[in-house]
Tab-separated table of C-alpha atoms in Angstrom:
chain	number	residue	atom	x	y	z
A	1	MET	CA	99.153	76.651	92.593
A	2	GLN	CA	97.297	76.772	95.915
A	3	THR	CA	94.693	79.673	96.177
A	4	LEU	CA	92.111	80.354	98.687
A	5	LEU	CA	89.518	83.090	98.142
A	6	ALA	CA	87.866	84.470	101.334
A	7	GLY	CA	84.590	85.735	100.663
A	8	ASP	CA	81.409	85.331	98.293
A	9	CYS	CA	82.417	82.527	95.786
A	10	ILE	CA	80.962	84.282	92.649
A	11	ALA	CA	82.820	87.332	93.375
A	12	GLY	CA	85.893	85.092	94.094
A	13	MET	CA	85.647	83.642	90.739
A	14	LYS	CA	85.251	86.540	88.877
A	15	THR	CA	88.895	87.436	89.692
A	16	LEU	CA	89.978	84.234	88.021
A	17	PRO	CA	90.643	83.800	84.040
A	18	ASP	CA	88.605	81.906	81.641
A	19	GLY	CA	89.085	78.333	81.376
A	20	CYS	CA	91.855	78.239	83.937
A	21	VAL	CA	90.746	75.022	85.880
A	22	HIS	CA	90.447	71.395	84.892
A	23	THR	CA	87.754	70.276	87.251
A	24	CYS	CA	85.081	71.568	89.989
A	25	ILE	CA	84.409	69.114	93.029
A	26	THR	CA	82.064	70.453	95.497
A	27	SER	CA	79.364	70.024	98.003
A	28	PRO	CA	77.117	73.214	98.448
A	29	PRO	CA	75.115	73.646	101.664
A	30	TYR	CA	71.954	71.500	101.440
A	31	PHE	CA	68.410	73.219	101.375
A	32	GLY	CA	67.141	74.522	104.486
A	33	LEU	CA	69.388	72.241	106.677
A	34	ARG	CA	71.739	74.410	108.440
A	35	ASP	CA	72.400	78.131	109.298
A	36	TYR	CA	76.126	78.894	108.958
A	37	GLY	CA	75.989	82.153	110.326
A	38	HIS	CA	76.469	84.398	107.411
A	39	GLU	CA	73.792	86.601	105.811
A	40	ASP	CA	74.964	85.819	102.390
A	41	GLN	CA	74.990	82.176	102.592
A	42	ILE	CA	73.142	79.744	100.470
A	43	GLY	CA	70.693	77.210	101.574
A	44	LEU	CA	68.261	79.479	103.667
A	45	GLU	CA	66.108	80.548	100.511
A	46	GLU	CA	62.287	80.472	101.149
A	47	THR	CA	61.652	78.044	98.561
A	48	PRO	CA	63.310	75.264	96.608
A	49	GLU	CA	63.059	77.213	93.411
A	50	GLN	CA	65.016	80.166	94.892
A	51	PHE	CA	67.711	77.771	96.107
A	52	VAL	CA	68.108	76.106	92.769
A	53	SER	CA	68.140	79.642	91.008
A	54	ARG	CA	71.105	80.512	93.323
A	55	LEU	CA	73.173	77.428	92.665
A	56	VAL	CA	72.535	77.815	88.754
A	57	GLU	CA	74.134	81.239	89.083
A	58	VAL	CA	77.178	79.782	91.172
A	59	PHE	CA	77.693	77.088	88.375
A	60	ARG	CA	77.347	79.545	85.628
A	61	GLU	CA	80.567	81.385	86.898
A	62	VAL	CA	82.073	77.944	87.400
A	63	ARG	CA	81.431	77.161	83.800
A	64	ARG	CA	83.216	80.182	82.690
A	65	VAL	CA	86.522	79.473	84.755
A	66	LEU	CA	86.430	75.865	83.658
A	67	ARG	CA	88.171	74.588	80.627
A	68	ASP	CA	86.233	73.585	77.736
A	69	ASP	CA	87.349	69.815	78.214
A	70	GLY	CA	86.426	70.406	82.207
A	71	THR	CA	84.079	68.504	84.255
A	72	LEU	CA	81.871	69.500	87.508
A	73	TRP	CA	81.483	66.906	90.320
A	74	LEU	CA	78.425	67.926	92.388
A	75	ASN	CA	77.426	66.318	95.555
A	76	LEU	CA	73.986	67.214	96.847
A	77	GLY	CA	71.634	65.654	99.618
A	78	ASP	CA	67.851	65.882	99.600
A	79	SER	CA	65.365	67.541	102.064
A	80	TYR	CA	61.732	66.901	103.217
A	81	SER	CA	59.099	69.570	103.490
A	82	GLY	CA	57.225	70.348	106.432
A	83	ALA	CA	59.878	69.460	109.152
A	84	ALA	CA	61.668	72.299	110.701
A	85	ALA	CA	64.817	72.714	109.086
A	86	GLY	CA	67.807	71.486	110.663
A	87	LYS	CA	65.903	68.822	112.809
A	88	ARG	CA	65.768	65.178	111.731
A	89	THR	CA	64.434	62.270	113.589
A	90	GLY	CA	67.018	59.837	115.048
A	91	GLY	CA	69.312	62.563	116.445
A	92	ASN	CA	70.795	66.041	115.599
A	93	LEU	CA	72.603	66.056	111.999
A	94	ALA	CA	75.108	68.467	113.429
A	95	GLU	CA	76.134	66.356	116.329
A	96	TRP	CA	76.034	63.214	114.137
A	97	LYS	CA	78.502	64.376	111.322
A	98	ASN	CA	80.660	65.788	113.947
A	99	GLY	CA	81.020	62.704	115.829
A	100	GLY	CA	78.488	63.222	118.516
A	101	ARG	CA	79.845	66.710	119.572
A	102	ARG	CA	77.436	69.797	119.553
A	103	ASN	CA	78.771	72.358	116.986
A	104	PRO	CA	78.461	76.008	118.634
A	105	ASP	CA	79.119	77.520	115.266
A	106	VAL	CA	76.548	75.926	113.083
A	107	GLY	CA	72.740	76.408	114.190
A	108	GLU	CA	69.285	75.097	113.153
A	109	THR	CA	67.563	77.325	110.831
A	110	GLY	CA	64.331	77.213	113.048
A	111	HIS	CA	61.875	77.564	109.958
A	112	LYS	CA	59.723	74.929	108.420
A	113	LYS	CA	60.623	74.147	104.789
A	114	PRO	CA	57.757	74.823	102.259
A	115	GLY	CA	55.500	72.613	100.883
A	116	GLN	CA	53.017	69.625	101.805
A	117	SER	CA	54.159	67.887	104.926
A	118	LYS	CA	56.266	65.027	104.330
A	119	GLN	CA	57.254	65.395	100.664
A	120	LEU	CA	60.627	64.393	99.600
A	121	LEU	CA	61.449	67.721	97.683
A	122	GLY	CA	63.941	66.075	95.139
A	123	ILE	CA	66.437	68.874	95.395
A	124	PRO	CA	69.483	67.040	93.854
A	125	TRP	CA	67.353	66.224	90.543
A	126	ARG	CA	65.907	69.612	90.629
A	127	VAL	CA	69.464	71.196	90.340
A	128	ALA	CA	70.605	68.799	88.028
A	129	PHE	CA	67.853	69.522	85.689
A	130	ALA	CA	68.279	73.171	86.123
A	131	LEU	CA	71.850	72.891	85.356
A	132	GLN	CA	71.369	70.943	82.192
A	133	ALA	CA	68.661	73.522	80.890
A	134	ASP	CA	71.472	76.182	81.544
A	135	GLY	CA	73.835	74.563	79.202
A	136	TRP	CA	75.447	71.776	81.278
A	137	TYR	CA	75.836	68.197	79.910
A	138	LEU	CA	74.452	65.890	82.555
A	139	ARG	CA	76.685	62.934	82.021
A	140	GLN	CA	75.847	60.624	85.210
A	141	ASP	CA	74.211	60.290	88.388
A	142	ILE	CA	76.686	58.426	90.609
A	143	ILE	CA	75.368	56.916	94.187
A	144	TRP	CA	77.231	57.606	97.244
A	145	SER	CA	76.062	54.648	99.441
A	146	LYS	CA	76.923	55.188	103.131
A	147	PRO	CA	77.417	51.950	105.231
A	148	ASN	CA	77.127	54.300	108.519
A	149	PRO	CA	74.174	56.542	107.396
A	150	MET	CA	72.557	58.648	110.136
A	151	PRO	CA	69.930	57.001	112.427
A	152	GLU	CA	66.421	57.662	111.886
A	153	SER	CA	63.616	56.737	114.037
A	154	VAL	CA	60.920	56.858	110.935
A	155	LYS	CA	58.622	53.879	110.624
A	156	ASP	CA	56.952	54.694	107.283
A	157	ARG	CA	60.016	54.763	104.943
A	158	CYS	CA	63.461	53.196	104.725
A	159	THR	CA	66.448	55.010	106.474
A	160	LYS	CA	68.307	57.104	104.128
A	161	ALA	CA	71.497	55.749	103.469
A	162	HIS	CA	72.835	57.402	100.009
A	163	GLU	CA	73.506	60.805	98.302
A	164	TYR	CA	74.004	61.691	94.872
A	165	ILE	CA	77.144	62.779	92.851
A	166	PHE	CA	76.199	64.210	89.564
A	167	LEU	CA	78.862	64.303	86.898
A	168	PHE	CA	78.674	67.162	84.476
A	169	SER	CA	80.578	68.468	81.415
A	170	LYS	CA	80.993	71.684	79.706
A	171	SER	CA	81.351	70.068	76.041
A	172	PRO	CA	80.371	66.721	74.608
A	173	ARG	CA	83.978	65.832	74.620
A	174	TYR	CA	85.915	66.080	77.762
A	175	PHE	CA	88.567	65.000	79.932
A	176	PHE	CA	88.038	61.644	81.964
A	177	ASP	CA	90.987	59.636	83.244
A	178	HIS	CA	88.899	56.369	83.661
A	179	GLU	CA	92.255	54.317	83.702
A	180	ALA	CA	93.138	56.209	86.984
A	181	ILE	CA	90.061	55.095	88.942
A	182	LYS	CA	89.614	51.295	87.541
A	183	GLU	CA	88.657	48.895	90.405
A	184	ASP	CA	89.368	45.272	90.905
A	185	ALA	CA	87.144	43.144	88.656
A	186	VAL	CA	86.130	41.143	91.728
A	187	GLY	CA	84.893	42.629	94.923
A	188	GLN	CA	83.248	45.763	95.840
A	189	ALA	CA	84.280	49.348	94.682
A	190	SER	CA	85.588	52.270	96.553
A	191	GLY	CA	88.363	50.560	98.643
A	192	ASN	CA	86.319	47.938	100.293
A	193	LEU	CA	87.768	45.188	98.076
A	194	ALA	CA	86.795	41.506	98.707
A	195	ARG	CA	89.316	38.897	98.684
A	196	LYS	CA	89.961	38.051	95.212
A	197	SER	CA	89.258	34.528	94.386
A	198	ARG	CA	88.054	32.243	91.586
A	199	PRO	CA	85.558	29.250	91.699
A	200	SER	CA	87.608	25.984	92.344
A	201	GLN	CA	87.707	23.285	89.437
A	202	SER	CA	86.211	20.716	91.504
A	203	SER	CA	83.081	22.898	92.363
A	204	LEU	CA	82.603	24.009	88.915
A	205	GLY	CA	82.687	20.362	87.618
A	206	ARG	CA	79.937	19.764	90.085
A	207	GLY	CA	77.939	22.878	89.058
A	208	ASP	CA	78.269	24.938	91.998
A	209	GLN	CA	80.757	27.542	93.204
A	210	LYS	CA	81.001	26.815	96.801
A	211	GLY	CA	84.648	26.059	96.732
A	212	SER	CA	87.436	28.747	95.838
A	213	VAL	CA	91.091	28.893	95.421
A	214	PRO	CA	93.364	32.229	95.435
A	215	TRP	CA	92.786	34.347	92.068
A	216	GLU	CA	95.997	34.854	90.046
A	217	GLY	CA	95.215	37.851	88.119
A	218	GLY	CA	94.919	41.512	88.801
A	219	SER	CA	92.324	42.011	86.229
A	220	LEU	CA	90.581	45.401	86.547
A	221	ARG	CA	87.448	46.987	85.531
A	222	SER	CA	85.848	50.340	84.804
A	223	ARG	CA	84.561	51.867	87.820
A	224	ARG	CA	80.894	51.213	88.786
A	225	SER	CA	78.421	54.150	89.519
A	226	VAL	CA	77.652	53.295	93.236
A	227	TRP	CA	80.448	54.207	95.495
A	228	THR	CA	80.492	52.884	98.980
A	229	VAL	CA	82.152	55.400	101.278
A	230	THR	CA	81.849	55.697	104.985
A	231	THR	CA	81.238	59.072	106.495
A	232	LYS	CA	84.068	60.168	108.815
A	233	PRO	CA	83.877	62.798	111.719
A	234	PHE	CA	85.982	65.915	111.676
A	235	LYS	CA	87.124	67.463	115.019
A	236	GLY	CA	86.664	70.932	113.844
A	237	ALA	CA	83.623	73.218	113.530
A	238	HIS	CA	82.576	72.263	110.104
A	239	PHE	CA	80.833	69.078	110.631
A	240	ALA	CA	79.589	68.201	107.163
A	241	THR	CA	83.211	67.603	105.808
A	242	PHE	CA	83.433	65.861	102.347
A	243	PRO	CA	84.945	62.423	102.928
A	244	PRO	CA	88.372	62.226	101.344
A	245	ASP	CA	87.825	58.953	100.058
A	246	LEU	CA	84.866	60.395	98.074
A	247	ILE	CA	86.639	63.169	96.655
A	248	GLU	CA	89.683	61.125	95.536
A	249	PRO	CA	88.121	59.432	92.367
A	250	CYS	CA	86.708	62.839	91.323
A	251	VAL	CA	90.255	64.392	91.666
A	252	MET	CA	91.940	61.277	89.601
A	253	ALA	CA	89.315	61.210	86.957
A	254	GLY	CA	88.638	65.001	86.600
A	255	ALA	CA	92.094	66.763	87.016
A	256	PRO	CA	94.788	65.256	84.769
A	257	GLU	CA	97.976	63.884	86.453
A	258	ARG	CA	100.356	65.483	83.869
A	259	CYS	CA	99.261	68.492	81.909
A	260	CYS	CA	101.234	71.109	79.961
A	261	SER	CA	102.527	73.917	82.197
A	262	ALA	CA	101.787	76.524	79.586
A	263	CYS	CA	98.407	75.837	78.053
A	264	GLY	CA	96.984	73.410	80.454
A	265	ALA	CA	96.180	70.786	78.031
A	266	PRO	CA	96.144	67.199	79.407
A	267	GLN	CA	98.430	64.605	78.404
A	268	GLU	CA	97.328	61.180	77.229
A	269	ARG	CA	98.070	58.093	78.934
A	270	VAL	CA	99.913	55.600	76.623
A	271	VAL	CA	98.525	52.311	77.884
A	272	GLU	CA	99.520	48.891	77.249
A	273	LYS	CA	97.115	45.889	77.671
A	274	THR	CA	97.760	42.356	78.278
A	275	THR	CA	95.073	39.535	77.750
A	276	SER	CA	95.851	36.334	79.779
A	277	PHE	CA	93.948	33.183	80.669
A	278	TRP	CA	94.079	30.914	83.917
A	279	GLY	CA	94.222	27.331	83.053
A	280	GLY	CA	94.151	23.874	84.794
A	281	SER	CA	96.493	20.955	84.788
A	282	GLY	CA	96.166	20.417	80.817
A	283	ARG	CA	95.499	16.724	81.242
A	284	ALA	CA	92.854	17.111	78.703
A	285	GLY	CA	92.234	19.551	75.810
A	286	ARG	CA	94.381	22.893	75.669
A	287	THR	CA	96.224	24.399	78.488
A	288	ALA	CA	96.106	27.891	79.510
A	289	GLU	CA	99.741	28.298	77.931
A	290	ASP	CA	98.346	26.893	74.634
A	291	VAL	CA	95.561	29.339	74.717
A	292	ASN	CA	97.780	32.446	75.346
A	293	ALA	CA	100.359	31.212	72.445
A	294	SER	CA	97.328	31.053	69.978
A	295	GLY	CA	95.786	34.139	71.178
A	296	LYS	CA	92.453	32.343	70.969
A	297	TRP	CA	90.068	31.294	73.788
A	298	ALA	CA	89.062	27.598	73.507
A	299	GLY	CA	85.744	27.998	75.269
A	300	GLN	CA	84.039	27.160	78.426
A	301	GLN	CA	85.641	23.800	79.924
A	302	TYR	CA	85.492	22.182	83.533
A	303	GLY	CA	87.442	19.832	85.695
A	304	LYS	CA	91.051	19.734	85.724
A	305	ASN	CA	91.069	21.293	82.202
A	306	LEU	CA	89.507	24.392	83.525
A	307	LYS	CA	90.359	27.868	82.028
A	308	LEU	CA	89.160	31.143	83.206
A	309	GLY	CA	89.577	34.347	81.390
A	310	PRO	CA	90.215	36.404	79.470
A	311	LEU	CA	91.980	38.527	82.142
A	312	VAL	CA	92.787	41.774	80.756
A	313	THR	CA	95.389	43.990	82.535
A	314	SER	CA	96.644	47.460	81.386
A	315	GLU	CA	99.692	49.349	82.334
A	316	THR	CA	100.523	53.117	81.696
A	317	VAL	CA	103.849	52.868	79.928
A	318	GLY	CA	104.278	56.621	78.867
A	319	TRP	CA	102.488	59.991	78.132
A	320	ARG	CA	101.632	61.601	75.031
A	321	PRO	CA	101.493	65.503	74.701
A	322	THR	CA	98.165	66.729	73.249
A	323	CYS	CA	99.504	70.211	72.404
A	324	VAL	CA	102.664	71.624	70.663
A	325	CYS	CA	103.807	74.035	73.520
A	326	ASP	CA	107.057	72.125	74.367
A	327	ALA	CA	106.932	73.997	77.776
A	328	GLY	CA	109.197	71.456	79.744
A	329	ALA	CA	108.054	69.494	82.730
A	330	PRO	CA	104.399	68.815	83.021
A	331	VAL	CA	102.245	69.845	86.074
A	332	GLY	CA	99.116	68.496	87.717
A	333	GLY	CA	95.777	69.731	86.922
A	334	THR	CA	93.795	72.572	88.845
A	335	VAL	CA	90.771	71.526	90.935
A	336	LEU	CA	88.159	74.341	92.019
A	337	ASP	CA	85.897	73.880	94.995
A	338	PRO	CA	83.614	77.246	95.322
A	339	PHE	CA	82.316	75.791	98.598
A	340	PHE	CA	85.554	75.042	100.397
A	341	GLY	CA	84.333	74.746	103.865
A	342	ALA	CA	87.176	73.034	105.787
A	343	GLY	CA	89.244	72.466	102.793
A	344	THR	CA	89.114	68.753	102.385
A	345	THR	CA	88.920	68.938	98.611
A	346	GLY	CA	92.104	71.008	98.488
A	347	LEU	CA	93.575	68.563	100.886
A	348	VAL	CA	93.051	65.738	98.727
A	349	ALA	CA	94.070	67.542	95.552
A	350	GLN	CA	97.383	68.227	97.462
A	351	MET	CA	97.951	64.694	98.446
A	352	ASN	CA	97.513	63.730	94.612
A	353	ASN	CA	99.890	66.477	93.375
A	354	ARG	CA	97.355	68.694	91.780
A	355	SER	CA	96.640	72.555	92.375
A	356	TRP	CA	93.633	73.942	93.802
A	357	ILE	CA	91.546	76.932	94.164
A	358	GLY	CA	89.089	77.226	97.087
A	359	CYS	CA	86.336	79.758	97.795
A	360	GLU	CA	84.765	80.022	101.282
A	361	LEU	CA	82.359	82.658	102.863
A	362	ASN	CA	82.689	82.029	106.490
A	363	PRO	CA	85.790	83.481	107.930
A	364	LYS	CA	86.027	80.669	110.659
A	365	TYR	CA	86.069	78.119	108.023
A	366	VAL	CA	88.812	79.998	106.183
A	367	GLU	CA	91.069	79.966	109.205
A	368	MET	CA	90.168	76.387	109.548
A	369	ALA	CA	91.085	75.537	106.012
A	370	ARG	CA	94.387	77.301	106.229
A	371	GLY	CA	95.165	75.238	109.283
A	372	ARG	CA	94.608	72.014	107.751
A	373	LEU	CA	96.505	72.782	104.474
A	374	GLY	CA	99.486	74.348	106.269
A	375	MET	CA	98.984	77.781	104.954
A	376	PRO	CA	100.203	81.044	106.389
A	377	PRO	CA	97.450	83.803	106.575
A	378	SER	CA	99.015	85.644	103.702
A	379	PHE	CA	98.037	82.638	101.266
A	380	ALA	CA	94.532	83.529	101.764
A	381	ARG	CA	93.359	86.408	99.555
A	382	GLU	CA	90.870	88.511	100.913
A	383	LEU	CA	88.350	89.867	98.284
A	384	GLU	CA	87.849	93.078	100.019
A	385	GLY	CA	91.371	94.073	99.100
A	386	LEU	CA	91.353	92.335	95.612
A	387	LEU	CA	88.342	94.381	94.471
A	388	GLY	CA	88.617	97.591	96.349
């Protein structure tokens, strides 16, 4: 299913049935930053409280269309009070995120944000706590670390190089495929993995770790809560595109790879785990093979009898239905983005064999998303026709 709803996102979601999506992944307009040229847009409210209130209304409707085991992944950046909205020291944000090209379709708001000058408004956490108070379960704050942040000329604080992704759930127990987003046990997360190595035997014998030899493992660990993802320019008019590498782990963890085509219940992975140890020459003590055979770890040892481990690897060997529908071939889960923009969320969902539903207010971005996703105009359902 690929559905693009053109118009107000709340009105669009009201046309959807209860509990029809597995996860919502979205990045709303930031408070007071940009004028997207539509009178009903979110982000130009007079106060942070009004902005937060409008987002609570949007995500209240998201919660209705979300399955009881569903999740919400919300990306939000912060704002400072006092400065004219849309202006930042160190360059124009629209030009920076659009690869240095000025965007004629997105303008500066031209008014100052409320509050005492130079105050960090804390918008992401205000929204997070408001959603929590409205019934959402706030499960985690994930840090989006940017290796290439927007330059700033400020001299009384650090250059901003991170944003938040908040993970919410509708219920205490929910679907989260942690196996799908595991990362290497050695190295950095989010695709920038270092060369896997282990300390050499001689260096450990000396009490240092300067030497290294190739690591023969493949051990994975649960993904950490700091994701290092570079921003990428987009040639289209919508400069603030969601980086695909930031969206992909949200899609993989939040939307099941396989679910029932009738009721949407996710299938469970059947995972087989293997524990192994990396050992030395065996000239003294027990070798790695001995340890593996006994199933016990002999403890920390050095020199030519070095053993490293345990190394735990996991492999998906099958899938287990969680319903009794017996509806035939399973399908991928469904992803919702109520602030669809140029359609990057849909693009990533499509690439990973998931269905998607997007809502977009600005007609220019609707056309842009159609083009990126290879959709003919008839695929976008105009709300005026649906509701009239």
